[in-house]
PDB file of C-alpha atoms in Angstrom:
ATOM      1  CA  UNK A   1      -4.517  12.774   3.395  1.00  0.00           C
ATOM      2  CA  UNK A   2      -6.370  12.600   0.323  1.00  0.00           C
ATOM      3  CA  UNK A   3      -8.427   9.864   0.592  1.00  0.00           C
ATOM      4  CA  UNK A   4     -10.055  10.234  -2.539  1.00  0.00           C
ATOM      5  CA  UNK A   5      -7.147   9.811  -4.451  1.00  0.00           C
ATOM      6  CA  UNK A   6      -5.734   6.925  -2.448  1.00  0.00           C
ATOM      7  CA  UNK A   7      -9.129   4.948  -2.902  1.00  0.00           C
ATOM      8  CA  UNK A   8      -8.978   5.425  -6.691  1.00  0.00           C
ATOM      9  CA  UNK A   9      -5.676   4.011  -7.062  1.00  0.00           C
ATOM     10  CA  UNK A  10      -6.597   1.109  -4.832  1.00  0.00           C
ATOM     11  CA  UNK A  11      -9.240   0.487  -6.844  1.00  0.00           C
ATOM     12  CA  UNK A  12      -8.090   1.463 -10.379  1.00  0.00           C
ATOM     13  CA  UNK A  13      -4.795  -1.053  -9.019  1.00  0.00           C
ATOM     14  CA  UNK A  14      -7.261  -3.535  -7.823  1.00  0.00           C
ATOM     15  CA  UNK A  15      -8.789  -4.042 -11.650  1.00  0.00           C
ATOM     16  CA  UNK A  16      -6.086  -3.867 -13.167  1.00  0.00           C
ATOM     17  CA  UNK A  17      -4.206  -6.929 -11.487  1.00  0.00           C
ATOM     18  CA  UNK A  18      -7.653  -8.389 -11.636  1.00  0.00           C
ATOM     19  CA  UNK A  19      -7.137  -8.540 -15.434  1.00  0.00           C
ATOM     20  CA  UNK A  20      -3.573 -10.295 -14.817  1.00  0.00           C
ATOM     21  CA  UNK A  21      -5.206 -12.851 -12.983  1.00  0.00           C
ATOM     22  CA  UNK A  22      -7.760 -13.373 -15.304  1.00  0.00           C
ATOM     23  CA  UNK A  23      -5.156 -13.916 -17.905  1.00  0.00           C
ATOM     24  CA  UNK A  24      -3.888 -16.437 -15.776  1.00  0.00           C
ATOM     25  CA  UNK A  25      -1.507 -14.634 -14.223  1.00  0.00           C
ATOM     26  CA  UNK A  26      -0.704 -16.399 -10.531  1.00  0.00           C
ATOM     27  CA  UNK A  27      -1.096 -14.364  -7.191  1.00  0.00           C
ATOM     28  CA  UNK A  28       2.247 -15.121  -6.291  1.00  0.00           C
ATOM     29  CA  UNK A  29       3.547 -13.375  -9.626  1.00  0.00           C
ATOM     30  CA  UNK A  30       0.925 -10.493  -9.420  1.00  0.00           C
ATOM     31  CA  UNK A  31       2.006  -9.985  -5.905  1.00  0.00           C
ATOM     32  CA  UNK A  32       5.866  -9.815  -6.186  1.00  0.00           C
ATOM     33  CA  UNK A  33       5.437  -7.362  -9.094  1.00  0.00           C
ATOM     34  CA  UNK A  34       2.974  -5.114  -6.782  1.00  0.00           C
ATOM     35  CA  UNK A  35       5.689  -2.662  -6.712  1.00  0.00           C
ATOM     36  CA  UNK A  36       6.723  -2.645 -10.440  1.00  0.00           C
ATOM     37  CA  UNK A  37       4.939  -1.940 -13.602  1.00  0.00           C
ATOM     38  CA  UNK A  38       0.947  -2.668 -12.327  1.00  0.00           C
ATOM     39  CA  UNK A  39       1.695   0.247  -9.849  1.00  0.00           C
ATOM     40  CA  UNK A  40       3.799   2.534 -11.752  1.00  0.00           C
ATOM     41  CA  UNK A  41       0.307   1.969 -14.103  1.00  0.00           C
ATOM     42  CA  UNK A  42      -1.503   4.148 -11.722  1.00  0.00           C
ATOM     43  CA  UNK A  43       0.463   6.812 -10.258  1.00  0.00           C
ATOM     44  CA  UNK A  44       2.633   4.082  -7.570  1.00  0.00           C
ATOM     45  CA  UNK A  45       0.636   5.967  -3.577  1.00  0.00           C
ATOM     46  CA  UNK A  46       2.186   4.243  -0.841  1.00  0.00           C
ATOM     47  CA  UNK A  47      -0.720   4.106   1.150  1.00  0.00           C
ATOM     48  CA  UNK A  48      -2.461   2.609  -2.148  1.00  0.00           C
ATOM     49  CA  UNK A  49       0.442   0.163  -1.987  1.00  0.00           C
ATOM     50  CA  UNK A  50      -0.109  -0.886   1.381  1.00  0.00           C
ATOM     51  CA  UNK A  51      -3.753  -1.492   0.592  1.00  0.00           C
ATOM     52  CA  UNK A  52      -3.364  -3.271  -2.460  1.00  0.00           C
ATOM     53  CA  UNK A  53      -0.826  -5.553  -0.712  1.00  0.00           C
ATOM     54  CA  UNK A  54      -3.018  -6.803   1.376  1.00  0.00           C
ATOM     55  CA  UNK A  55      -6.582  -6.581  -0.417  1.00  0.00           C
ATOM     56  CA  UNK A  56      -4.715  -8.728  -3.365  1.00  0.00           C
ATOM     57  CA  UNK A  57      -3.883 -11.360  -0.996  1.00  0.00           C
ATOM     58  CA  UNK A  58      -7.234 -12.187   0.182  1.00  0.00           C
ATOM     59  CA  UNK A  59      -8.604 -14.739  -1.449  1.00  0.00           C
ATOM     60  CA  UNK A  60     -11.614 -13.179  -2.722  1.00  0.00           C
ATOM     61  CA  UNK A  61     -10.628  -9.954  -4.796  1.00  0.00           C
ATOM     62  CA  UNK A  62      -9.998 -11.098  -7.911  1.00  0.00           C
ATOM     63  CA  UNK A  63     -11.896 -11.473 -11.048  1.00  0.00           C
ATOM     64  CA  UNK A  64     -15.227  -9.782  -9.202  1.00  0.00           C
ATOM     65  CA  UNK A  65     -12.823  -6.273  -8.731  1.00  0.00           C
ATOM     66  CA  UNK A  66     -13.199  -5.922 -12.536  1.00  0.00           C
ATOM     67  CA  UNK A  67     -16.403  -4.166 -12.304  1.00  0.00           C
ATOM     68  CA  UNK A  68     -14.348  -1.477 -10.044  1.00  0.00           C
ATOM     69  CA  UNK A  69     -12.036   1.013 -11.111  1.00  0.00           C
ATOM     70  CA  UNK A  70     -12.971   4.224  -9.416  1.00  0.00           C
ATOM     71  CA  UNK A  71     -15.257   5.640  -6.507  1.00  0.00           C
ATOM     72  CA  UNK A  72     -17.489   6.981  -9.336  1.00  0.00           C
ATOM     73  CA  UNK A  73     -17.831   2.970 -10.441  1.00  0.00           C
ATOM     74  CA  UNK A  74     -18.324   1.834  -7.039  1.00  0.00           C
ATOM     75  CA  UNK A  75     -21.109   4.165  -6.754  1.00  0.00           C
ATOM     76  CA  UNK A  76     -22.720   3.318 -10.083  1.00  0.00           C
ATOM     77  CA  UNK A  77     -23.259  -0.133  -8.975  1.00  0.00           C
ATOM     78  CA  UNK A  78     -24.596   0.758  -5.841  1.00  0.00           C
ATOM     79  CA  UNK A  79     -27.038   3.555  -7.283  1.00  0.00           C
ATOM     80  CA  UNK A  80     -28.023   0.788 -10.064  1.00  0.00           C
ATOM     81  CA  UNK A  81     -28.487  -1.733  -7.310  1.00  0.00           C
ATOM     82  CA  UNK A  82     -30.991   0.498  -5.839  1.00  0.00           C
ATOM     83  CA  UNK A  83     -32.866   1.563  -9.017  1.00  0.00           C
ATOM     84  CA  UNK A  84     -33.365  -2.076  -9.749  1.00  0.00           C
ATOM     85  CA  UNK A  85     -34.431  -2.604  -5.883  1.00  0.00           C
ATOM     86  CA  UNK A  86     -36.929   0.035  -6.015  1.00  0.00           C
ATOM     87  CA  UNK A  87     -38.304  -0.964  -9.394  1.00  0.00           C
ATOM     88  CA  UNK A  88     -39.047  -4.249  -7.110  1.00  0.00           C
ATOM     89  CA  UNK A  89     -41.221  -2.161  -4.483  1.00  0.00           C
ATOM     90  CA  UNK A  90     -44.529  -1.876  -3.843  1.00  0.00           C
ATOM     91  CA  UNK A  91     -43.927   1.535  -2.490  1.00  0.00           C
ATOM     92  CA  UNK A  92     -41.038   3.789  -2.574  1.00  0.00           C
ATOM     93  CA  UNK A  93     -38.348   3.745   0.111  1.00  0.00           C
ATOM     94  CA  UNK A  94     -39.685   5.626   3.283  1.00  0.00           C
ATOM     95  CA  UNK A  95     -38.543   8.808   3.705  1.00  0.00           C
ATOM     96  CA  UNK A  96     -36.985   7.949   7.370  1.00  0.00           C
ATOM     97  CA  UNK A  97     -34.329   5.655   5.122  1.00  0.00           C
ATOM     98  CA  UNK A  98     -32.742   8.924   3.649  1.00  0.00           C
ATOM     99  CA  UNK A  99     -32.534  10.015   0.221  1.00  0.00           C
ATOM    100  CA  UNK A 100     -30.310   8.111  -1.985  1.00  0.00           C
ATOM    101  CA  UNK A 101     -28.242  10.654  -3.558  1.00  0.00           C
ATOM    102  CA  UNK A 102     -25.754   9.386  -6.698  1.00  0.00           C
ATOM    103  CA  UNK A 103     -22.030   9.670  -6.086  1.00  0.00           C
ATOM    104  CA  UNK A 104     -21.316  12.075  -8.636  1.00  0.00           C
ATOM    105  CA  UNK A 105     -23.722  14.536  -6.590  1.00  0.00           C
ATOM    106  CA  UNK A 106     -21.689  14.787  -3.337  1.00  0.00           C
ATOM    107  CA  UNK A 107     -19.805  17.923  -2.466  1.00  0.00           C
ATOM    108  CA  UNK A 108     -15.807  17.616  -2.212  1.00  0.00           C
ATOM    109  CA  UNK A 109     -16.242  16.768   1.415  1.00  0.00           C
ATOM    110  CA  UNK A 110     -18.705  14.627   0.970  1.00  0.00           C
ATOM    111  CA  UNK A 111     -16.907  12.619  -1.278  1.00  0.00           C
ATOM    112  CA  UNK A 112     -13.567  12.911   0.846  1.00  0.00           C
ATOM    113  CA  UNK A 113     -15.654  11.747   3.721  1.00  0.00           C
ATOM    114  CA  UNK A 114     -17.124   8.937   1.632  1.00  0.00           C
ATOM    115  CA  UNK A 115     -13.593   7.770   0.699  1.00  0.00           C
ATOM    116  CA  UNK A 116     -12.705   7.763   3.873  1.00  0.00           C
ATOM    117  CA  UNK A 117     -15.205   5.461   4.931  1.00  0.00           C
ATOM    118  CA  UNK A 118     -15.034   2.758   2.138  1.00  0.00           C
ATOM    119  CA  UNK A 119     -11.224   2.172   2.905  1.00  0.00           C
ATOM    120  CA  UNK A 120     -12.079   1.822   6.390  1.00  0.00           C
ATOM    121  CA  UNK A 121     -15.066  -0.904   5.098  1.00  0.00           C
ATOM    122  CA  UNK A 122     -12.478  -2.441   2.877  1.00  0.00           C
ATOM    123  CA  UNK A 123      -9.817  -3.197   5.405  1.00  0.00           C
ATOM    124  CA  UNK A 124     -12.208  -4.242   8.051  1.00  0.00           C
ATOM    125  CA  UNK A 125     -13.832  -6.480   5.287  1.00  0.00           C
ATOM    126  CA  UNK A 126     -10.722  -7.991   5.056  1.00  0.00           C
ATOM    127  CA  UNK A 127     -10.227  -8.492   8.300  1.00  0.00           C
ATOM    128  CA  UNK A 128     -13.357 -10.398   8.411  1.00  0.00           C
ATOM    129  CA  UNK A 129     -12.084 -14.269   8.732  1.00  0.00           C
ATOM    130  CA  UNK A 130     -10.969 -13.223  12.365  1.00  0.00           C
ATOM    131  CA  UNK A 131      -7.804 -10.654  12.250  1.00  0.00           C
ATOM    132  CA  UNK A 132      -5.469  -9.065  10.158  1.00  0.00           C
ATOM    133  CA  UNK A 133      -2.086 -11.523  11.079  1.00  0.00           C
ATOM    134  CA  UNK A 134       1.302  -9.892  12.150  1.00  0.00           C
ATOM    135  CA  UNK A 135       2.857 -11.552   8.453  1.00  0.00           C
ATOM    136  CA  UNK A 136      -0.045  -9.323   6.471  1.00  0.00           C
ATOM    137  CA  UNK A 137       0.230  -6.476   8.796  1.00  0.00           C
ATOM    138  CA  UNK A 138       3.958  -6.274   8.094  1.00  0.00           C
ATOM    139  CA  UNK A 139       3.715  -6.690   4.527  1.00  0.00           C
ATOM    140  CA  UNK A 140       1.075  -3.411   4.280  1.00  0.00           C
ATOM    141  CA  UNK A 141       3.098  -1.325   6.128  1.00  0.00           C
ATOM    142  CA  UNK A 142       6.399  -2.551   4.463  1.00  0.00           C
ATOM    143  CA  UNK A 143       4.942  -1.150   1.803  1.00  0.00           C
ATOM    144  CA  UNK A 144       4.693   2.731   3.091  1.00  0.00           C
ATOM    145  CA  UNK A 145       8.014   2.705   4.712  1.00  0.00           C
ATOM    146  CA  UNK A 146       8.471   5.830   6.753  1.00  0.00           C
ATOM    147  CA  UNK A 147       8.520   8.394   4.324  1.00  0.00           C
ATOM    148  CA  UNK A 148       4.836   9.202   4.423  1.00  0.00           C
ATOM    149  CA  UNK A 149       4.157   9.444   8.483  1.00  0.00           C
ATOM    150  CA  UNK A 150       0.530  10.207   8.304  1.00  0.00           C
ATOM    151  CA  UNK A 151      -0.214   7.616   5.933  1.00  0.00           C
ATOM    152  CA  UNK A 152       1.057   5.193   8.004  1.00  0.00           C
ATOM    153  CA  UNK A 153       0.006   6.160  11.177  1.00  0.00           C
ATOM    154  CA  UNK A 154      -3.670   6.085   9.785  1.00  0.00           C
ATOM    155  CA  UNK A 155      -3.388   2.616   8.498  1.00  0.00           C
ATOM    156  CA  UNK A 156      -1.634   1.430  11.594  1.00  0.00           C
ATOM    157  CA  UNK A 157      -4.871   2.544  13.635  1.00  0.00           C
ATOM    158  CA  UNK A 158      -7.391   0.913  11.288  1.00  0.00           C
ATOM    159  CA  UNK A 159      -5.112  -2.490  10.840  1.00  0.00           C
ATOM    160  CA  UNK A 160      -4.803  -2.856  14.473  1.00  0.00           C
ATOM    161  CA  UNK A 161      -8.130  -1.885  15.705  1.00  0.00           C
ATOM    162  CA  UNK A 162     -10.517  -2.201  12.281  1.00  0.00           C
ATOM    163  CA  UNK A 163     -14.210  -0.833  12.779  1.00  0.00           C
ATOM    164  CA  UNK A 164     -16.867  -2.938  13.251  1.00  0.00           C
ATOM    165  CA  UNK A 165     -20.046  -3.154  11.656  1.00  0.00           C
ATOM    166  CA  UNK A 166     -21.486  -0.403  13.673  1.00  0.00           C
ATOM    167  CA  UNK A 167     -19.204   1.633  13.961  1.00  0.00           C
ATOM    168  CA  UNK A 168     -19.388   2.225  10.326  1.00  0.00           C
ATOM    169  CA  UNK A 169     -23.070   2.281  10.137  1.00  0.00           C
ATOM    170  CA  UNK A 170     -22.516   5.150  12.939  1.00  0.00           C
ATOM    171  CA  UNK A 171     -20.430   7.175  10.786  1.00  0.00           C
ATOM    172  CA  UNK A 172     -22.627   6.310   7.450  1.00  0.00           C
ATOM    173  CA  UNK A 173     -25.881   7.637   9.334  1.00  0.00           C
ATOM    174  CA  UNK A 174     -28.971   8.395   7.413  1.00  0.00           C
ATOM    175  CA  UNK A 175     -27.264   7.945   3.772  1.00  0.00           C
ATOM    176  CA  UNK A 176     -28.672   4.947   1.931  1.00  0.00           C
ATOM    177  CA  UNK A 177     -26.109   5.865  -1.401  1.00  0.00           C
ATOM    178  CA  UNK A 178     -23.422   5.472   1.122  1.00  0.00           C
ATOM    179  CA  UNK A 179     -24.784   2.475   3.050  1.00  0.00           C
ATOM    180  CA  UNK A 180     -24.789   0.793  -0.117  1.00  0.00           C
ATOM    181  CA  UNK A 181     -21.340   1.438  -1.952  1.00  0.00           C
ATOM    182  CA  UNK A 182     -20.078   0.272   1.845  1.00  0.00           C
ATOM    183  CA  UNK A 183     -21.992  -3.222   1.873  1.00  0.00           C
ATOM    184  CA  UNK A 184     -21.011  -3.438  -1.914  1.00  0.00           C
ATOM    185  CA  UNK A 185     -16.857  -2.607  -1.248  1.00  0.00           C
ATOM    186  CA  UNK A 186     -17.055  -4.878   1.669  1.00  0.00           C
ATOM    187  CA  UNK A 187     -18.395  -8.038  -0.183  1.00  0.00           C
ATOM    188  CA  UNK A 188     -16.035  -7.468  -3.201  1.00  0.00           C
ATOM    189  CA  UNK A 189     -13.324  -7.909  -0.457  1.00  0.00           C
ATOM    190  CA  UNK A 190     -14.663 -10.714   1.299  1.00  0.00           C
ATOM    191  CA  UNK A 191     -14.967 -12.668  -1.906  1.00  0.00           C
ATOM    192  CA  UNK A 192     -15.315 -16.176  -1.482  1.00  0.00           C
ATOM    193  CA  UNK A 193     -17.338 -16.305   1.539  1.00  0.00           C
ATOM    194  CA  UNK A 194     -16.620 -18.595   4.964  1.00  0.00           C
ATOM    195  CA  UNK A 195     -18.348 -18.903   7.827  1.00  0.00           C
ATOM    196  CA  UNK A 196     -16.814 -15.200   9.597  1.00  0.00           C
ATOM    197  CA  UNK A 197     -17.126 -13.421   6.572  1.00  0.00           C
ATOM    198  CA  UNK A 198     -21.152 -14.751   6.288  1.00  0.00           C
ATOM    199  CA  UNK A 199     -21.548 -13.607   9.728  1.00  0.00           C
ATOM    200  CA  UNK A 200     -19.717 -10.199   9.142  1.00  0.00           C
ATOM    201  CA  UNK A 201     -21.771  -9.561   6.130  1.00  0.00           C
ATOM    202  CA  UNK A 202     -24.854 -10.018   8.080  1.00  0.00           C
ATOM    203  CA  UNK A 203     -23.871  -8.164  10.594  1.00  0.00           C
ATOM    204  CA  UNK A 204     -22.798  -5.329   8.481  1.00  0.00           C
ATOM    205  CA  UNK A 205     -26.190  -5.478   6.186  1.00  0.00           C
ATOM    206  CA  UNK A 206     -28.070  -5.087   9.419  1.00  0.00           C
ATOM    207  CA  UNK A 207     -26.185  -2.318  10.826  1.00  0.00           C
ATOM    208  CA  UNK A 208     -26.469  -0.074   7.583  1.00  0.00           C
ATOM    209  CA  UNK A 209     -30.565  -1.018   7.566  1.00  0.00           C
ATOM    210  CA  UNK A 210     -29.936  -2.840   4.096  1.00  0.00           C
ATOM    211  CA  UNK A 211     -33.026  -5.381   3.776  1.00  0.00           C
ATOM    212  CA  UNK A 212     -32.339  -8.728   2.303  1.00  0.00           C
ATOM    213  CA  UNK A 213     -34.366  -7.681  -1.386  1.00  0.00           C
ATOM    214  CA  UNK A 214     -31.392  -4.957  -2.132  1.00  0.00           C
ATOM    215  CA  UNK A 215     -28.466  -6.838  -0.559  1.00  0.00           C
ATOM    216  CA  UNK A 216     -29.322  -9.399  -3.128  1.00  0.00           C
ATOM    217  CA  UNK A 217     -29.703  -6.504  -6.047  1.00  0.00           C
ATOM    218  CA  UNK A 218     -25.877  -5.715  -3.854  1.00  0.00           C
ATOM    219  CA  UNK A 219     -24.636  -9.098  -4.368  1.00  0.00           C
ATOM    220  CA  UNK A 220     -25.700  -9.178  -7.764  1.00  0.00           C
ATOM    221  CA  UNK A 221     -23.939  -5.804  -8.828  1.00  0.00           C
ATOM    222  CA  UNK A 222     -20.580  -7.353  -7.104  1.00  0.00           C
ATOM    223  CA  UNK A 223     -20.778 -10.284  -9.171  1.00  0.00           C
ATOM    224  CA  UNK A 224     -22.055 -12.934  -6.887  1.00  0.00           C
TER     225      UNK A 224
END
């Protein structure tokens, strides 16, 4: 699968029904036209689809998924995050944190692997107030239908079993760029925060080594 492509029409989809509901558009409008004109907007994936059918109806990605639009613009806010973090230092990050290496840097497979990884953070963010029901489960893969086998297959395994937060710190390893754009997709998901998400979050912060000064510069960058 091309993971790249289906995370940049999640998140290209994700702005642009933002907008709608900024104009005061209501989720229950936005949502039933999911399949129409928003996605025909930006090229219509099924796997996107899926995604965007249930990311939209959490409560929290809304108005704060404005800022994304693309991987590149995920990782923009995470690498300006940083900057500002480190500008906040006494001394530079250690070198046993990793170098923080921009988005636009990666290799092709870096990048596929990166994509990869942030749609696994997103649906496990979402997942973060205690499951992923049967009702929300259905409506995602309603979505794909059963042209697109992988596709499904894939999001069947990560909407049934969703990583936790160290699992994905495991894959992330020694790659503070990475680390970050994760933490920052997850939060944008999460939203409005209750008491699970909170204690995801933390989790998650911990697990990808993110100290409390640059999950704040994070939080900032996502709009909270």
């Amino acid at each position: 699968m091309d993971f790249n492509s289906i995370l940049n029409q999640v998140l290209g989809g994700g702005q642009q029904i933002a907008r709608q509901r900024a104009s005061g558009g209501t989720l229950g409008n936005i949502l039933g036209n999911i399949n129409n004109d928003t996605l025909k907007g930006f090229g219509g994936g099924v796997a996107a689809t899926g995604l965007l059918s249930l990311l939209m109806g959490k409560k929290g990605f809304g108005s704060n998924a404005l800022q994304l639009g693309s991987m590149a613009a995920l990782g923009a806010l995470a690498y300006n995050a940083w900057k500002n973090y480190q500008g906040g230092q006494a001394a530079p990050a250690s070198a046993a944190q990793g170098q923080f290496i921009p988005a636009e840097e990666r290799s092709q497979a870096q990048t596929a692997q990166a994509s990869e990884l942030t749609i696994k953070a997103m649906i496990a963010a979402a997942a973060a107030d205690g499951r992923i029901d049967t009702a929300e489960s259905s409506a995602i893969l309603a979505q794909i239908g059963t042209e697109n086998a992988e596709a499904r297959a894939w999001l069947e395994q990560q909407i049934h079993n969703p990583p936790t937060p160290q699992t994905l710190a495991a894959e992330v390893g020694n790659d503070p760029a990475l680390a970050a754009e994760i933490y920052l997709a997850s939060r944008i998901v999460c939203g409005d925060l209750e008491r699970k998400e909170i204690v995801y979050l933390h989790e998650l912060a911990e697990a990808l080594h993110l100290d409390d000064a640059l999950v704040e510069k994070l939080e900032h960058q996502a709009g909270f």
